[in-house]
Coordinates of C-alpha atoms in Angstrom, one line a residue:
X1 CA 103.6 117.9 103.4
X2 CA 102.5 118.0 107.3
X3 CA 99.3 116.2 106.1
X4 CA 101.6 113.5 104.2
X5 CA 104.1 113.0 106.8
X6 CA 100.9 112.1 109.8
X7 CA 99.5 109.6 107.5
X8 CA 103.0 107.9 107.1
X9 CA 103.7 108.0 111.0
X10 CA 99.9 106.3 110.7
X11 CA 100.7 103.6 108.4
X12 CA 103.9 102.8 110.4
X13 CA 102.1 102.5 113.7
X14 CA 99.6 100.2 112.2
X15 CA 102.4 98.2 110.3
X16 CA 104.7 97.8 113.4
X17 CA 101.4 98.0 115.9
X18 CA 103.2 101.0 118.1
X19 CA 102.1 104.2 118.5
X20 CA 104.2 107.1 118.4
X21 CA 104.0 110.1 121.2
X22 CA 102.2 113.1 119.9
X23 CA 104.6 115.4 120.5
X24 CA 107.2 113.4 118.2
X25 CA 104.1 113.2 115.6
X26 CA 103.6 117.0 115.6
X27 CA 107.4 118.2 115.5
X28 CA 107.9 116.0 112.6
X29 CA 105.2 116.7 110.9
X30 CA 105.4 120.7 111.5
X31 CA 109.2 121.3 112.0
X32 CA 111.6 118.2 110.1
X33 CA 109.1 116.6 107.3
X34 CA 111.4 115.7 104.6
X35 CA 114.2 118.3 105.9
X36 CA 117.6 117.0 104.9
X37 CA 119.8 117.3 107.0
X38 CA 117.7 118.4 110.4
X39 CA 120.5 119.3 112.9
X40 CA 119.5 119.6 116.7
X41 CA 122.5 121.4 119.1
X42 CA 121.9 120.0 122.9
X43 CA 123.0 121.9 126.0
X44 CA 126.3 120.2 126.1
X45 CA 127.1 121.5 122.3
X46 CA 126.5 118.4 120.6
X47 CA 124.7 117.8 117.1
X48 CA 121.7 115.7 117.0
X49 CA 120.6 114.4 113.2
X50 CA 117.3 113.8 113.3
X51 CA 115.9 111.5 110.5
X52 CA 113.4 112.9 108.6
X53 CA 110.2 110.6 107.4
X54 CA 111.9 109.4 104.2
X55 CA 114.6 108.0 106.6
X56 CA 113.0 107.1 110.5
X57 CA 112.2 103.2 108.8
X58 CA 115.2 102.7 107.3
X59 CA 117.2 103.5 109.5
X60 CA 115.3 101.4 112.4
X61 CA 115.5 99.0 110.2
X62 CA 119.6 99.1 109.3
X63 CA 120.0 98.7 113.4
X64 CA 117.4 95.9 114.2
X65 CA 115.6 98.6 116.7
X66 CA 112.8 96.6 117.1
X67 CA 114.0 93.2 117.7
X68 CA 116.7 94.4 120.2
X69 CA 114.1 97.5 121.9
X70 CA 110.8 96.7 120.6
X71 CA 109.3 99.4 122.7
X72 CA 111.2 102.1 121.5
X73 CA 111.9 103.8 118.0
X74 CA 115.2 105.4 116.5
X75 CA 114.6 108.8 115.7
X76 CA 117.6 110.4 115.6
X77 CA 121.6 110.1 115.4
X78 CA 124.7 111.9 117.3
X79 CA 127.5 109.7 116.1
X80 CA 127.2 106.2 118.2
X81 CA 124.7 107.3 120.2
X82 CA 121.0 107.0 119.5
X83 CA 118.2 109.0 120.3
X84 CA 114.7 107.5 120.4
X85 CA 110.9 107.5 121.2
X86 CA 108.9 105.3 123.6
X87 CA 106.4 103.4 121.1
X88 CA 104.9 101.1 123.7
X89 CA 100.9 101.2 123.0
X90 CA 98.7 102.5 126.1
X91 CA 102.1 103.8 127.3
X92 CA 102.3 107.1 126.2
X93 CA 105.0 109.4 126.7
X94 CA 107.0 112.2 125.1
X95 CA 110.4 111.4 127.0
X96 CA 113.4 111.6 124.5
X97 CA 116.1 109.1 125.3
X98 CA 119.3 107.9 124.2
X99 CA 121.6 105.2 124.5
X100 CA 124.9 103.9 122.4
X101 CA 124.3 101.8 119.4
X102 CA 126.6 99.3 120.7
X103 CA 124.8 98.6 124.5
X104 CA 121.3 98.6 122.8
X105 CA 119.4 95.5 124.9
X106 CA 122.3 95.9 127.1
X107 CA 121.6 99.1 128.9
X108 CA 119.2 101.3 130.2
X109 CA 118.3 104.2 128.3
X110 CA 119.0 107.7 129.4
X111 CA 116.4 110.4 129.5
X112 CA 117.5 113.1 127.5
X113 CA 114.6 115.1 127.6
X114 CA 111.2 115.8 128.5
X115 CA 109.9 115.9 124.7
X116 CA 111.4 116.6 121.4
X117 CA 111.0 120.6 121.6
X118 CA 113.3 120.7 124.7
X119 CA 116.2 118.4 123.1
X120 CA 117.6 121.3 122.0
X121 CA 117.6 124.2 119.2
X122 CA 117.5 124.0 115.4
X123 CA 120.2 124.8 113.4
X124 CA 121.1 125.1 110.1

């Protein structure tokens, strides 16, 4: 599965000409895969869905991600509020932020987290 999951993110990045941040790469391709549901709890004691790769396109898709915040990819869901990935090419970095659905192209996104292993803890 791990190997499966790496050549999807690779087909995306060449499709949508981003690149994701290695980090994101490796903890969906070790940790979520195909996981359904994949639950994060943050410090403040809040669930964090994060989409697995049979979902991340869809759902970047659904919310027009790319035409709104073309540098950045949806990669996971706490209600209204989105979590994301900085895609930007020859930009590189493992930052996790979020923002509200609503404000997307309106706002500045919040940094959430230094990478996806420090959003917070699995749970099941």
């Amino acid at each position: 599965m791990e190997k499966r999951v790496i050549e999807m993110l690779n087909i995306l990045e060449q499709e949508m000409n981003i690149k994701f941040p290695n980090l994101y790469v490796k903890y969906l391709s070790e940790e979520v895969q195909d996981k359904e549901p994949y639950e994060l709890i943050n410090e403040r004691e809040e669930y964090i869905y994060i989409y697995n790769i049979n979902n991340i396109k869809e759902r970047n898709s659904t919310y027009n991600i790319q035409d709104v915040e073309p540098n950045y990819f949806l990669i996971g869901q706490d209600g209204d509020i989105g979590y994301f990935v900085s895609v930007k090419k020859d930009n590189e970095s493992n930052f996790i932020y979020s923002l509200d659905l609503g404000a997307l192209g309106c706002l500045e996104m919040d940094k959430e987290a230094t990478d996806i292993y420090h959003l917070g803890k699995y749970v099941k």
